Coordinates of C-alpha atoms and ligand atoms in Angstrom, one line a residue:
M131 CA 31.3 -70.7 -35.3
L132 CA 30.5 -68.2 -32.7
K133 CA 30.8 -65.4 -35.1
S134 CA 28.8 -67.0 -38.0
I135 CA 25.9 -67.6 -35.1
V136 CA 25.8 -64.0 -34.2
R137 CA 25.5 -63.1 -38.1
V138 CA 22.5 -65.6 -38.7
K139 CA 20.8 -64.2 -36.1
H140 CA 21.3 -60.6 -37.1
I141 CA 20.4 -61.9 -40.4
S142 CA 17.3 -63.1 -39.2
V143 CA 16.0 -60.2 -37.2
L144 CA 16.5 -57.7 -40.3
I145 CA 14.4 -59.6 -41.9
F146 CA 11.7 -59.9 -39.4
I147 CA 11.7 -55.9 -39.1
L148 CA 11.3 -56.0 -42.7
L149 CA 8.8 -58.1 -43.3
F150 CA 6.8 -56.7 -40.1
Q151 CA 7.2 -53.6 -41.9
L152 CA 6.0 -54.5 -45.2
V153 CA 3.1 -55.8 -43.7
T154 CA 1.5 -52.8 -41.8
A155 CA 2.6 -50.8 -44.7
N156 CA 0.0 -52.8 -46.6
L157 CA -2.8 -53.1 -44.4
A158 CA -5.6 -51.2 -44.7
F159 CA -6.2 -51.1 -41.5
A160 CA -2.9 -51.7 -39.8
L161 CA -3.8 -51.0 -36.2
P162 CA -5.9 -54.1 -34.2
A163 CA -8.7 -53.5 -32.1
L164 CA -8.1 -52.2 -29.0
K165 CA -9.8 -54.7 -26.4
I166 CA -11.9 -53.5 -24.0
D167 CA -14.0 -55.3 -20.9
N168 CA -15.2 -54.7 -17.8
T169 CA -11.9 -53.2 -16.0
T170 CA -11.5 -50.6 -18.8
N171 CA -11.4 -47.4 -17.3
N172 CA -9.5 -44.0 -18.7
Q173 CA -7.9 -45.5 -22.0
R174 CA -7.1 -43.5 -24.3
L175 CA -7.3 -44.7 -28.0
E176 CA -4.3 -42.5 -29.3
G177 CA -1.8 -45.5 -30.9
H178 CA -4.9 -47.6 -31.8
F179 CA -6.6 -45.1 -34.6
K180 CA -5.8 -43.5 -37.8
I181 CA -6.9 -39.8 -39.2
W182 CA -7.9 -38.5 -42.4
H183 CA -8.1 -35.0 -43.1
D184 CA -11.0 -33.6 -44.9
P185 CA -9.9 -30.0 -45.9
A186 CA -13.4 -28.8 -46.8
G187 CA -14.9 -30.0 -44.2
G188 CA -18.4 -31.5 -46.1
A189 CA -16.7 -35.4 -46.4
L190 CA -19.7 -37.7 -45.4
L191 CA -19.8 -40.9 -43.6
S192 CA -19.2 -42.9 -46.8
D193 CA -16.3 -40.1 -48.3
A194 CA -14.4 -41.3 -45.0
R195 CA -15.2 -44.9 -45.8
Q196 CA -14.0 -44.4 -49.3
A197 CA -10.7 -42.9 -47.9
A198 CA -10.7 -45.9 -45.9
A199 CA -10.6 -48.2 -48.4
D200 CA -8.2 -46.0 -50.5
D201 CA -5.8 -46.5 -47.7
R202 CA -6.0 -42.6 -46.9
F203 CA -5.9 -42.6 -43.8
K204 CA -2.6 -42.2 -41.8
T205 CA -1.4 -42.6 -38.4
L206 CA -1.7 -39.0 -36.1
E207 CA 2.4 -37.8 -36.4
S208 CA 2.3 -34.7 -34.3
K209 CA 2.5 -35.4 -30.5
G210 CA 0.1 -32.8 -29.5
S211 CA -2.4 -31.7 -32.0
T212 CA -3.2 -32.0 -35.8
G213 CA -2.4 -28.2 -35.8
S214 CA -4.5 -25.3 -37.2
K215 CA -6.4 -27.0 -40.1
S216 CA -9.3 -25.8 -41.8
G217 CA -12.4 -28.9 -42.7
A218 CA -12.4 -31.7 -40.3
I219 CA -10.4 -34.7 -39.4
W220 CA -11.6 -38.3 -39.7
S221 CA -10.2 -40.8 -36.9
R222 CA -11.1 -45.1 -37.3
F223 CA -10.8 -47.7 -34.9
Q224 CA -12.2 -50.8 -33.7
L225 CA -13.3 -52.1 -30.4
H226 CA -13.2 -55.3 -29.4
N227 CA -15.0 -56.5 -25.9
T228 CA -13.4 -59.6 -25.0
G229 CA -15.7 -59.7 -21.9
D230 CA -18.8 -62.4 -21.3
S231 CA -21.1 -59.5 -20.9
P232 CA -22.0 -56.7 -23.0
Q233 CA -20.2 -53.3 -22.2
R234 CA -21.1 -49.8 -22.1
L235 CA -18.3 -47.0 -22.7
F236 CA -18.4 -43.1 -22.3
L237 CA -16.0 -41.7 -24.8
E238 CA -14.9 -38.3 -23.6
Y239 CA -13.1 -36.0 -26.1
V240 CA -9.8 -35.4 -24.7
D241 CA -9.9 -31.4 -24.9
H242 CA -12.3 -28.4 -24.8
Q243 CA -11.7 -26.8 -27.6
L244 CA -13.5 -28.9 -29.9
V245 CA -16.9 -27.2 -31.7
F246 CA -18.0 -30.4 -33.7
L247 CA -18.3 -34.0 -32.9
D248 CA -19.8 -36.9 -34.9
G249 CA -18.9 -40.2 -34.4
Y250 CA -20.4 -43.5 -35.9
Q251 CA -20.7 -47.2 -35.1
R252 CA -21.4 -50.9 -36.4
N253 CA -20.8 -54.2 -35.6
Y254 CA -18.0 -55.3 -37.6
G255 CA -18.8 -56.9 -40.6
N256 CA -22.6 -57.6 -40.5
S257 CA -24.5 -54.0 -39.7
E258 CA -25.0 -50.9 -40.9
F259 CA -23.4 -47.4 -39.2
K260 CA -25.6 -45.5 -36.6
L261 CA -24.9 -42.6 -35.2
V262 CA -23.4 -42.5 -32.1
A263 CA -22.5 -38.7 -31.4
H264 CA -23.5 -35.8 -32.8
Q265 CA -22.7 -32.7 -30.9
S266 CA -21.8 -29.0 -31.1
M267 CA -20.7 -26.3 -29.2
L268 CA -23.3 -24.0 -31.1
E269 CA -26.0 -26.3 -29.3
P270 CA -27.5 -25.2 -26.2
F271 CA -25.3 -27.1 -23.2
S272 CA -28.7 -28.2 -21.7
E273 CA -29.3 -30.5 -25.0
R274 CA -26.1 -32.4 -24.3
L275 CA -27.1 -35.8 -23.0
I276 CA -23.9 -36.5 -20.9
S277 CA -23.6 -33.3 -18.9
H278 CA -19.9 -32.4 -19.4
P279 CA -17.6 -29.2 -20.2
R280 CA -16.3 -31.5 -23.1
F281 CA -17.8 -33.7 -25.2
V282 CA -18.9 -37.3 -24.1
S283 CA -20.5 -40.0 -26.4
F284 CA -22.2 -43.1 -25.1
V285 CA -21.5 -46.7 -27.0
E286 CA -22.5 -50.6 -26.0
I287 CA -20.3 -53.2 -27.8
G288 CA -22.1 -56.6 -26.9
A289 CA -19.9 -59.8 -25.9
G290 CA -17.0 -61.0 -27.7
E291 CA -18.0 -58.4 -30.6
T292 CA -15.7 -56.3 -32.5
H293 CA -17.1 -52.8 -33.6
E294 CA -15.8 -50.5 -36.0
F295 CA -15.8 -46.6 -35.1
Y296 CA -15.2 -43.4 -37.7
F297 CA -15.0 -40.0 -35.7
R298 CA -15.4 -36.7 -37.1
F299 CA -13.9 -34.0 -35.3
A300 CA -13.9 -30.7 -36.5
S301 CA -13.4 -26.7 -35.1
D302 CA -15.1 -24.2 -37.2
P303 CA -13.9 -22.8 -39.8
K304 CA -10.1 -23.3 -38.8
G305 CA -8.6 -24.3 -35.7
F306 CA -6.5 -27.1 -33.5
V307 CA -7.8 -30.7 -33.4
Y308 CA -6.5 -33.6 -31.6
P309 CA -8.5 -36.4 -32.5
D310 CA -8.4 -38.2 -29.6
L311 CA -11.0 -39.9 -27.0
R312 CA -10.6 -41.5 -23.7
L313 CA -12.9 -44.7 -22.9
W314 CA -14.8 -45.0 -19.5
Q315 CA -16.6 -46.9 -17.3
P316 CA -19.6 -44.5 -16.8
D317 CA -19.6 -44.6 -13.0
K318 CA -15.7 -44.2 -12.5
F319 CA -16.3 -40.9 -15.2
R320 CA -18.6 -39.4 -12.8
Y321 CA -16.1 -39.8 -9.7
V322 CA -13.4 -38.3 -11.6
Q323 CA -15.2 -35.7 -13.0
S324 CA -16.6 -34.5 -9.6
I325 CA -12.4 -34.7 -8.5
E326 CA -11.6 -32.4 -11.5
Q327 CA -14.4 -30.5 -11.0
L328 CA -13.3 -30.1 -6.9
G329 CA -9.7 -29.4 -8.3
I330 CA -11.0 -26.2 -10.8
A331 CA -13.2 -24.8 -8.3
L332 CA -10.6 -24.8 -5.5
L333 CA -8.4 -22.8 -7.9
V334 CA -11.1 -20.6 -9.3
G335 CA -12.4 -20.2 -5.6
G336 CA -8.3 -19.4 -4.6
L337 CA -8.6 -17.0 -7.6
L338 CA -11.9 -15.5 -5.8
L339 CA -10.3 -15.5 -2.4
I340 CA -7.4 -13.3 -3.7
A341 CA -9.7 -10.9 -5.5
I342 CA -11.8 -10.5 -2.5
I343 CA -8.8 -9.7 -0.2
A344 CA -7.5 -7.3 -3.0
L345 CA -10.7 -5.4 -2.8
V346 CA -10.8 -5.2 0.8
G347 CA -6.9 -4.2 0.8
G348 CA -7.6 -1.6 -1.6
F349 CA -10.9 -0.1 0.5
A350 CA -8.3 -0.2 3.7
I351 CA -4.9 0.9 2.2
K352 CA -6.5 3.5 -0.5
D353 CA -4.2 2.2 -3.1
R354 CA -5.0 2.1 -6.3
I355 CA -2.8 -1.2 -6.9
Y356 CA -4.9 -3.1 -5.1
F357 CA -8.1 -2.2 -7.0
A358 CA -6.0 -3.4 -10.5
Y359 CA -5.3 -6.5 -8.7
F360 CA -8.6 -7.4 -7.4
F361 CA -9.9 -6.6 -11.0
Y362 CA -7.1 -8.8 -12.4
A363 CA -7.8 -11.6 -10.4
L364 CA -11.7 -11.2 -11.0
A365 CA -11.1 -11.2 -14.9
K366 CA -8.7 -14.8 -14.2
V367 CA -12.2 -16.0 -12.1
I368 CA -14.0 -15.4 -15.2
V369 CA -12.1 -16.4 -17.9
W370 CA -10.9 -19.9 -17.0
P371 CA -14.1 -21.1 -16.4
T372 CA -15.3 -20.0 -19.3
V373 CA -12.2 -21.1 -21.7
L374 CA -12.7 -24.6 -19.6
G375 CA -16.2 -24.8 -20.6
Y376 CA -17.8 -24.4 -16.9
T377 CA -19.3 -21.3 -17.4
H378 CA -21.6 -22.8 -19.8
M379 CA -22.3 -25.9 -18.4
Y380 CA -23.7 -24.1 -15.2
V381 CA -24.1 -20.4 -16.2
L382 CA -24.7 -19.8 -20.0
R383 CA -26.4 -23.0 -20.6
D384 CA -28.7 -22.2 -23.5
S385 CA -26.5 -19.7 -25.3
F386 CA -22.9 -20.7 -26.4
H387 CA -21.1 -18.5 -28.4
W388 CA -17.3 -18.5 -29.1
S389 CA -16.9 -14.5 -28.6
Y390 CA -17.3 -15.2 -24.6
M391 CA -13.8 -17.0 -24.4
S392 CA -12.4 -14.3 -26.6
L393 CA -14.0 -11.8 -24.4
S394 CA -13.4 -13.1 -21.4
G395 CA -9.4 -13.4 -22.5
G396 CA -9.1 -9.8 -23.6
I397 CA -10.6 -8.7 -20.5
T398 CA -7.7 -10.4 -18.4
I399 CA -5.3 -9.6 -20.5
F400 CA -6.0 -5.9 -20.2
A401 CA -6.6 -6.2 -16.7
G402 CA -3.3 -8.0 -16.6
L403 CA -1.6 -5.1 -18.7
V404 CA -3.0 -2.4 -16.2
F405 CA -2.3 -4.2 -13.2
A406 CA 1.6 -4.6 -14.4
R407 CA 1.7 -1.3 -15.3
E408 CA 0.8 -0.1 -11.6
F409 CA 3.0 -3.5 -9.7
L410 CA 5.9 -2.3 -11.8
D411 CA 5.8 1.4 -11.9
T412 CA 6.6 1.6 -15.5
A413 CA 5.2 5.0 -16.3
K414 CA 8.4 6.2 -13.7
K415 CA 11.0 3.9 -13.7
T416 CA 11.1 2.6 -17.2
P417 CA 9.1 5.2 -19.7
R418 CA 10.4 3.9 -22.9
L419 CA 8.7 0.6 -21.9
D420 CA 5.8 2.0 -20.8
K421 CA 5.2 2.7 -24.3
L422 CA 5.1 -0.9 -25.4
L423 CA 2.8 -1.4 -22.9
W424 CA 0.6 1.2 -23.7
L425 CA 0.4 -0.7 -27.2
M426 CA -0.4 -3.7 -25.7
I427 CA -3.4 -2.5 -23.5
F428 CA -4.6 -1.0 -26.9
N429 CA -4.5 -4.4 -28.9
S430 CA -6.1 -6.0 -25.9
L431 CA -9.2 -3.1 -25.9
L432 CA -9.5 -3.9 -29.7
L433 CA -9.7 -7.4 -29.0
I434 CA -12.3 -7.0 -26.1
G435 CA -13.5 -4.9 -29.4
A436 CA -13.6 -7.7 -31.8
A437 CA -14.8 -10.1 -29.8
L438 CA -17.8 -7.5 -29.0
M439 CA -18.6 -7.2 -32.5
R440 CA -17.9 -10.9 -32.7
D441 CA -15.7 -10.5 -35.5
S442 CA -13.9 -14.2 -35.2
A443 CA -11.2 -13.5 -37.6
M444 CA -10.2 -10.4 -36.1
A445 CA -10.3 -11.6 -32.7
T446 CA -8.0 -14.6 -33.5
G447 CA -5.7 -12.0 -34.8
L448 CA -5.5 -9.7 -32.1
M449 CA -5.5 -12.6 -29.2
T450 CA -2.5 -14.3 -31.0
L451 CA -0.3 -10.8 -31.5
A452 CA -1.3 -10.3 -27.3
L453 CA 0.2 -13.4 -26.5
L454 CA 3.3 -12.8 -28.7
L455 CA 3.5 -9.6 -26.9
Y456 CA 3.5 -10.9 -23.7
P457 CA 7.0 -11.7 -23.4
I458 CA 7.8 -8.1 -23.3
I459 CA 6.1 -7.8 -19.8
S460 CA 9.5 -10.2 -18.8
V461 CA 11.5 -8.1 -20.9
I462 CA 10.0 -5.2 -18.3
A463 CA 10.1 -7.2 -14.8
L464 CA 13.7 -8.4 -15.8
R465 CA 14.6 -4.4 -16.1
R466 CA 12.7 -3.4 -13.2
W467 CA 14.5 -6.1 -11.3
A468 CA 17.8 -5.2 -12.4
Q469 CA 17.2 -1.7 -11.2
G470 CA 16.6 -3.0 -7.9
S471 CA 12.8 -3.6 -7.5
T472 CA 11.6 -6.7 -5.4
N473 CA 8.3 -6.1 -7.7
G474 CA 10.2 -6.7 -10.8
M475 CA 11.7 -9.9 -9.5
V476 CA 8.8 -11.2 -8.4
Y477 CA 7.1 -10.4 -11.6
S478 CA 10.0 -11.8 -13.7
L479 CA 9.1 -15.2 -11.7
A480 CA 5.0 -15.0 -11.9
W481 CA 5.5 -13.8 -15.3
L482 CA 7.8 -16.6 -16.5
I483 CA 5.5 -19.2 -14.7
L484 CA 2.1 -17.8 -16.5
V485 CA 3.9 -17.3 -20.0
S486 CA 5.1 -20.9 -19.7
G487 CA 1.3 -22.7 -19.4
L488 CA 0.9 -20.1 -22.3
F489 CA 3.9 -21.6 -24.0
A490 CA 2.6 -25.0 -23.1
Q491 CA -1.0 -24.6 -24.3
G492 CA 0.6 -22.8 -28.0
L493 CA 2.9 -26.2 -28.1
R494 CA 0.2 -28.7 -27.2
D495 CA -2.2 -27.2 -29.7
L496 CA 0.5 -26.6 -32.5
G497 CA 1.5 -30.1 -31.8
F498 CA 4.9 -30.2 -30.6
V499 CA 4.0 -31.1 -27.0
E500 CA 2.5 -34.1 -26.0
H501 CA -1.5 -33.7 -25.4
N502 CA -1.5 -35.2 -21.6
F503 CA -2.7 -34.7 -18.1
V504 CA 0.2 -31.9 -17.4
S505 CA -0.1 -30.1 -20.7
Y506 CA -3.7 -29.7 -20.1
Y507 CA -3.8 -28.4 -16.4
W508 CA -0.7 -26.3 -16.6
P509 CA -1.7 -23.2 -18.2
I510 CA -4.6 -22.7 -15.3
V511 CA -2.0 -24.1 -12.7
A512 CA 0.4 -21.3 -13.7
S513 CA -2.1 -18.6 -14.1
Y514 CA -2.6 -19.7 -10.6
L515 CA 0.7 -19.7 -9.5
E516 CA 1.0 -16.6 -11.2
M517 CA -1.5 -14.9 -8.8
I518 CA -0.2 -16.7 -5.7
A519 CA 3.7 -15.2 -6.6
I520 CA 2.2 -11.9 -6.9
S521 CA -0.2 -12.0 -3.8
L522 CA 3.1 -12.8 -2.1
A523 CA 5.0 -9.6 -3.5
M524 CA 2.1 -7.3 -2.4
G525 CA 1.8 -9.0 1.0
V526 CA 5.3 -8.1 1.1
H527 CA 4.3 -4.5 -0.2
L528 CA 1.5 -4.1 2.8
Y529 CA 4.3 -5.1 5.2
R530 CA 6.5 -2.4 4.3
L531 CA 4.0 0.0 3.5
R532 CA 3.0 -1.1 7.7
Q533 CA 6.8 -1.1 8.5
S534 CA 7.4 2.6 6.8
K535 CA 4.3 3.5 8.0
E536 CA 5.3 2.7 11.6
L537 CA 8.6 4.1 11.4
A538 CA 6.9 7.7 10.1
E539 CA 4.8 7.5 13.2
K540 CA 7.9 6.6 15.5
S541 CA 9.6 9.7 13.9
Y542 CA 6.8 12.1 14.1
R543 CA 6.1 10.9 17.7
H544 CA 9.5 11.5 18.1
R545 CA 9.6 15.2 16.4
L546 CA 6.3 16.0 18.6
E547 CA 8.0 14.9 22.1
T548 CA 11.0 17.3 20.8
T549 CA 9.0 20.0 19.6
K550 CA 7.0 19.1 23.3
E551 CA 9.9 20.1 24.9
E552 CA 11.3 22.5 23.2
L553 CA 8.1 24.6 23.0
E554 CA 8.0 24.0 27.1
R555 CA 11.7 25.1 27.1
V556 CA 10.5 28.6 25.1
V557 CA 7.6 29.0 27.3
L558 CA 9.3 28.5 30.4
E559 CA 12.1 30.8 28.7
R560 CA 9.2 33.5 27.9
T561 CA 7.6 33.4 31.0
K562 CA 10.7 33.8 33.1
E563 CA 11.3 36.7 30.8
L564 CA 8.1 38.3 31.2
Q565 CA 8.3 37.8 34.9
L566 CA 11.5 39.4 35.1
A567 CA 9.9 42.4 33.0
K568 CA 7.0 42.8 35.2
Q569 CA 9.4 42.8 38.2
T570 CA 11.6 45.3 36.6
A571 CA 8.3 47.1 35.4
E572 CA 7.3 47.0 38.8
L573 CA 10.2 48.0 40.3
E574 CA 10.4 51.1 37.9
A575 CA 7.1 51.6 38.6
R576 CA 8.4 51.9 42.6
T577 CA 11.9 53.1 42.0
D578 CA 13.3 56.5 41.6
S579 CA 15.2 55.9 38.3
L580 CA 17.9 58.3 39.2
T581 CA 19.0 57.3 43.0
G582 CA 17.2 53.7 43.0
L583 CA 15.2 54.9 45.7
R584 CA 11.4 54.1 46.5
N585 CA 10.0 56.8 44.9
R586 CA 6.8 59.1 46.1
R587 CA 3.9 56.6 44.6
S588 CA 5.9 53.5 46.2
F589 CA 6.4 55.4 49.4
F590 CA 3.0 56.3 50.2
K591 CA 2.0 52.5 49.5
D592 CA 4.9 51.5 51.9
A593 CA 4.7 54.3 54.6
Q594 CA 0.7 53.6 54.7
S595 CA 1.0 49.8 55.7
M596 CA 3.8 50.7 58.2
L597 CA 1.4 54.0 59.5
S598 CA -1.5 51.0 59.8
S599 CA 0.8 48.5 61.4
C600 CA 1.9 51.2 64.1
Q601 CA -1.2 52.6 64.5
R602 CA -2.7 49.3 65.5
N603 CA 0.2 48.3 67.8
R604 CA 0.1 51.7 69.2
Q605 CA 4.0 52.0 68.3
S606 CA 5.4 55.7 67.8
M607 CA 6.2 56.5 64.0
A608 CA 8.1 59.4 62.5
I609 CA 8.5 61.1 59.2
L610 CA 11.8 62.8 58.7
M611 CA 11.7 65.0 55.3
F612 CA 14.9 66.0 54.1
D613 CA 15.9 69.3 51.7
I614 CA 19.1 69.4 50.5
D615 CA 20.2 73.1 51.0
H616 CA 20.6 75.3 48.5
F617 CA 21.1 73.0 46.0
K618 CA 19.6 75.5 42.9
T619 CA 23.0 77.4 44.0
I620 CA 25.0 73.7 43.1
N621 CA 23.6 73.0 40.1
D622 CA 24.3 76.5 39.0
T623 CA 28.1 76.1 40.3
H624 CA 28.7 72.8 39.0
G625 CA 26.5 71.9 36.8
H626 CA 23.5 69.9 36.5
S627 CA 24.9 66.5 36.2
S628 CA 27.0 67.6 39.3
G629 CA 24.0 68.0 41.1
D630 CA 22.6 64.5 39.9
V631 CA 25.8 62.8 41.4
A632 CA 25.2 64.9 44.9
L633 CA 21.8 63.7 44.6
Q634 CA 23.0 59.9 44.2
T635 CA 25.4 60.2 46.8
F636 CA 23.2 61.5 49.5
A637 CA 20.9 58.9 48.4
A638 CA 23.2 55.9 48.9
S639 CA 24.8 57.7 52.3
I640 CA 21.6 57.8 53.8
S641 CA 20.6 54.1 52.7
S642 CA 23.3 52.8 54.5
E643 CA 23.0 54.7 58.2
I644 CA 19.3 53.4 57.8
R645 CA 17.7 50.1 58.9
E646 CA 16.3 47.7 56.5
S647 CA 13.0 48.4 58.0
D648 CA 12.9 51.7 57.7
I649 CA 11.2 53.3 54.2
F650 CA 13.3 55.7 52.6
A651 CA 12.2 57.6 49.3
R652 CA 12.9 60.5 46.9
I653 CA 9.8 62.4 46.8
G654 CA 10.7 65.0 44.8
G655 CA 13.5 67.1 43.0
E656 CA 16.0 67.5 46.2
E657 CA 13.4 66.1 48.6
F658 CA 13.6 62.5 50.4
V659 CA 11.9 61.4 53.0
L660 CA 12.4 58.8 55.7
A661 CA 9.7 56.9 57.8
I662 CA 11.0 54.8 60.7
R663 CA 9.5 53.2 63.7
A664 CA 10.6 55.6 67.0
E665 CA 9.7 57.7 69.7
I666 CA 10.3 61.5 69.0
A667 CA 13.7 61.5 71.1
V668 CA 15.0 58.4 69.0
A669 CA 13.5 60.4 65.8
H670 CA 15.0 63.5 66.7
Q671 CA 18.6 61.7 67.3
S672 CA 18.1 60.1 64.0
A673 CA 17.7 63.2 61.8
E674 CA 20.7 64.8 64.0
R675 CA 22.6 62.2 62.9
L676 CA 21.8 62.0 59.5
R677 CA 22.1 65.6 59.2
K678 CA 25.8 65.0 60.1
V679 CA 26.6 62.3 58.1
T680 CA 25.4 64.9 54.9
E681 CA 27.9 67.4 56.0
H682 CA 30.4 64.9 55.3
I683 CA 29.7 64.0 52.1
Y684 CA 32.1 65.2 49.3
V685 CA 30.8 65.3 45.8
N686 CA 33.4 64.3 43.1
A687 CA 33.0 66.8 40.4
G688 CA 35.5 67.1 38.2
V689 CA 38.5 69.1 39.4
V690 CA 36.9 70.6 42.4
Q691 CA 34.9 68.5 45.2
F692 CA 31.6 70.2 47.2
K693 CA 29.8 69.4 49.9
F694 CA 26.3 70.2 51.0
T695 CA 24.0 70.0 54.0
T696 CA 20.7 69.3 54.3
S697 CA 17.7 70.8 56.6
I698 CA 15.4 68.1 58.0
G699 CA 11.8 68.4 58.9
I700 CA 10.4 65.9 61.6
A701 CA 6.5 64.8 62.2
M702 CA 5.3 62.0 64.4
I703 CA 2.1 60.3 63.7
E704 CA -1.0 60.8 66.0
D705 CA -4.2 58.8 65.8
D706 CA -6.2 58.9 62.6
D707 CA -3.1 60.7 60.7
T708 CA -2.9 60.3 57.4
I709 CA 0.7 60.1 55.4
E710 CA -0.4 63.4 53.9
Q711 CA -1.6 64.8 57.2
V712 CA 2.4 63.7 58.7
L713 CA 4.0 64.9 55.7
N714 CA 2.6 68.4 55.7
R715 CA 3.5 68.5 59.2
A716 CA 6.7 67.5 58.6
D717 CA 7.3 70.0 55.5
K718 CA 6.2 72.9 57.9
A719 CA 8.8 71.8 60.1
L720 CA 11.4 71.7 57.5
Y721 CA 10.5 74.9 56.5
Q722 CA 10.9 76.3 59.9
A723 CA 14.8 74.6 59.7
K724 CA 14.9 76.5 56.4
R725 CA 13.9 79.4 57.9
L726 CA 16.1 79.6 60.8
G727 CA 19.2 79.2 58.7
R728 CA 19.2 75.6 57.1
N729 CA 21.4 72.2 58.4
R730 CA 19.1 71.7 61.2
S731 CA 16.7 69.3 62.1
M732 CA 13.1 70.9 63.6
V733 CA 10.5 68.9 64.9
A734 CA 6.6 70.0 64.1
Ligands
GTP2055 N1 20.5 68.2 39.5 C1 19.4 68.0 39.7 N2 18.4 69.4 40.0 C2 17.5 69.1 40.5 C3 16.5 67.9 40.4 N3 15.5 68.2 41.1 C4 15.2 69.4 41.2 N4 16.4 70.2 40.8 C5 16.9 71.3 41.5 O1 16.8 72.0 42.7 C6 16.6 73.0 42.7 C7 15.7 73.3 43.9 O2 16.1 74.7 44.1 P1 15.0 75.4 45.2 O3 13.7 74.9 45.5 O4 14.6 76.7 44.7 O5 15.6 75.6 46.5 P2 17.4 75.7 47.4 O6 17.8 76.0 45.9 O7 17.6 74.1 47.4 O8 17.0 76.2 48.3 P3 16.7 76.2 49.7 O9 15.9 74.7 49.4 O10 15.9 77.1 50.2 O11 17.7 75.6 50.2 C8 15.9 73.4 41.6 O12 16.8 74.5 40.7 C9 15.7 72.4 40.8 O13 16.1 72.9 39.6 C10 17.5 66.9 40.1 O14 17.3 65.4 39.4 N5 18.6 67.0 39.4

């Protein structure tokens, strides 16, 4: 029993579905009129219209009406657009005002890519069609009824009335068209428009800020990567408002041309590729892939050329090629990432975001992805996010540059410090050496090299100061002049070197017998002189003592030893004496001593 009830229910559902399909397929205009009233706002017509493709593009309203009568209007099958088609797409729909007052509405075209829009309206069943929209991108922007980057038309429907519409969408000569409109209350439309423009202004302003910072950075750091980044950001500042229609709305109000979009697009692609080369350092790190990048740069230059020459077919082809080649950058970035480059990692991510935006736009235009808020704005947001990601990487780049500069400065300071210390040490060492050399030179200048005693010059200097001091203090001073006896014979007998040893031994022996304050010097070959502070008697005693000391000197000359004696001349200083005068007197006394038989001392 229960089973049969379920079966009957199933059958009735099936019959209902079949009947529904039969009815909907046979009705020329199966879609019911869209109900509107004063609450209608941001209402898309999608699902409430049917379309007809006119491949030649020359069909008039009468042709479209005939197509409708022949049931040639079909439901739009794709999600995004009608795809790239030549000619025009006609859409047909009805609006029914359920309210008790007339409705004035804005009909906004949902995309910015349309070139022509025509619209016809009539009160269903009685009146003739009238033209409610006749817009063209080729017309100056200033002539638009409602100032907006996308086409906006105005319709009015009386209370309780149903109106029938035919809208013609065309992109000349071939293009992507999404035949959809949005209904707005005019005041709400203006409010949403200002919000949208604020959002776009913020994005573009952000890009401009990035461009300025990059430019300042370029001048400050003198790194050309920042200039490349500035150029790229600036190109984006130009391309997005141009593509979205704002450039024509605010700047080029009277001169629309599609080539401006291609030109700004070409420049942006070119700038992006130049920046990618710098940022990823492809010339050095991936030389083979770098050649592909050059190819892409060449393609972007051709695109710029085609846009300047206003060759639409060539520009479209080159732009498509440029976008199709874009994934190569991702490959390069991934390759650089694999090589351990942080820039490579960031760029892989940034480029993925950008390509996803462009991909979304492509899929939407081809009709694979729904035309909605996200698929409409994702490309520009993605393009912006790409710049943010790169900005972060540039920040990191700057931070690292600063760090390595600080490190270099630190090690430079350290090296400087070490070098300074080293220099100071060397200077100190050299100064010491120089002082020592000077001392040695001075010593040599006043020393007799054979005996180590003062030489003649030094004796005169030191004896002079002793003389002055003694004359000042009225002290006695004596000069003892020594001359070794028969020294020539010593030389002749024992050899010159033995004579030298005799002189050295004599000098050492006498030196050890006198006071430190006494001035002893060798002033000639075998002549020595001693200056002492002493009375005449003491001087004489000293001379005798030293003479006796000399008698006991034994000189070792190989197998034989020999002795020698010395004669001494003594002279006392007198007032106003000079050293020479005293020496002369001592010399005379010495001569006396020699004459009297040598080995004796004589007072002058
Ligand atoms: N070995 C050596 N001999 C020297 C040096 N300087 C001078 N003589 C020698 O000393 C000798 C001095 O001789 P003389 O002036 O004739 O006097 P002397 O032979 O000592 O005779 P008297 O002075 O009269 O006792 C010379 O033969 C010089 O060549 C020296 O530095 N070394």
